[in-house]
Structures are given as structure tokens and as C-alpha cells.
mmCIF file of C-alpha atoms in Angstrom:
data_model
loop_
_atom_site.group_PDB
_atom_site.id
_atom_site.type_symbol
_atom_site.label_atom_id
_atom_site.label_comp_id
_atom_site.label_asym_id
_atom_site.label_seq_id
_atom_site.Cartn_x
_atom_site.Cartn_y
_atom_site.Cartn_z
ATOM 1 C CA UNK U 235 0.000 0.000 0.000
ATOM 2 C CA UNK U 236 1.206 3.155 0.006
ATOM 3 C CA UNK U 237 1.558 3.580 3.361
ATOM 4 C CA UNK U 238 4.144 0.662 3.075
ATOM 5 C CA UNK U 239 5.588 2.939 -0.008
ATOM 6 C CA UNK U 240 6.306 5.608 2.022
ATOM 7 C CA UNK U 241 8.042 3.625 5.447
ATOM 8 C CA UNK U 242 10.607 1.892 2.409
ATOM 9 C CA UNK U 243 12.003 4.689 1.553
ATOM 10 C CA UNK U 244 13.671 6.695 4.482
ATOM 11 C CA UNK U 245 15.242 9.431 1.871
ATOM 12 C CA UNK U 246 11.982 10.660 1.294
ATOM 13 C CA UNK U 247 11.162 10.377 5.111
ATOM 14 C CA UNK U 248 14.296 12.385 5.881
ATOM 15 C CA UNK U 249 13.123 15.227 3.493
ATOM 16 C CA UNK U 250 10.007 15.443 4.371
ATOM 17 C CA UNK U 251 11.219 15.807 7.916
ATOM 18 C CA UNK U 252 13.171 18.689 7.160
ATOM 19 C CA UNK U 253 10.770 20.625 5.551
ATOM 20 C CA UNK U 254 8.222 20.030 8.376
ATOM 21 C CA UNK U 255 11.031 21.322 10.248
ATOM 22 C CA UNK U 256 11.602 24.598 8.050
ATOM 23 C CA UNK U 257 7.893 25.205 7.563
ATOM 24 C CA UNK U 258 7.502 25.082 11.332
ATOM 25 C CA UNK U 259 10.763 27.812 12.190
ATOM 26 C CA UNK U 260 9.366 29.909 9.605
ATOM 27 C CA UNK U 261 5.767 29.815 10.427
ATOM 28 C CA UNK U 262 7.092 31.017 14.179
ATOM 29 C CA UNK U 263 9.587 33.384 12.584
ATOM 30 C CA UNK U 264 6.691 35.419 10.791
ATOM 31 C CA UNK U 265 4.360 34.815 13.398
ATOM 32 C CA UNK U 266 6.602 36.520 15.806
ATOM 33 C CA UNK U 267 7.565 39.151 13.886
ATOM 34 C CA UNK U 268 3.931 39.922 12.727
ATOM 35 C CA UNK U 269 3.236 39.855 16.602
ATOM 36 C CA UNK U 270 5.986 42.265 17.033
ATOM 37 C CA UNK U 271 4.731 44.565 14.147
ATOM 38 C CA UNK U 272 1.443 44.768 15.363
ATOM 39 C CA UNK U 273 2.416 45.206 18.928
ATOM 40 C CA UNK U 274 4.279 48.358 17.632
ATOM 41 C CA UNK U 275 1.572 50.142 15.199
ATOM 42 C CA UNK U 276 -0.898 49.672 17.814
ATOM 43 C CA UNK U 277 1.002 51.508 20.618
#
């Protein structure tokens, strides 16, 4: 199945790792520094 597909091959494991990884820092990144953008136009 594919399921099965996807635990054989650890490459594509390992990348899709990472780029949960990157998405996640940037997500934070921007959130914070939306955060920190707002927090200064509205004072």
C-alpha cells in the first residue's frame, strides 16, 4: 500500500522531515515578527 511505499524509503522520510522542520521555524519566525509589528503600530 502506500503507506508501506512511504516507510521503504527513508530518503523521502528524511526530506520530508526537514521541511516540516523549516515550515515550522518559519511559520514562528513570521508569526513573531507579525506579533511584534502589530504590537508596535498599535502603541
Amino acid at each position: 500500500g502506500v503507506a508501506g511505499d512511504i516507510t521503504l524509503d527513508p530518503n523521502m522520510a528524511s526530506a520530508l522531515a526537514m521541511i516540516l522542520v523549516w515550515l515550522t521555524t518559519l511559520v514562528t519566525v513570521v508569526h513573531q515578527w507579525l506579533l511584534r509589528r502589530s504590537y508596535h503600530v498599535t502603541r
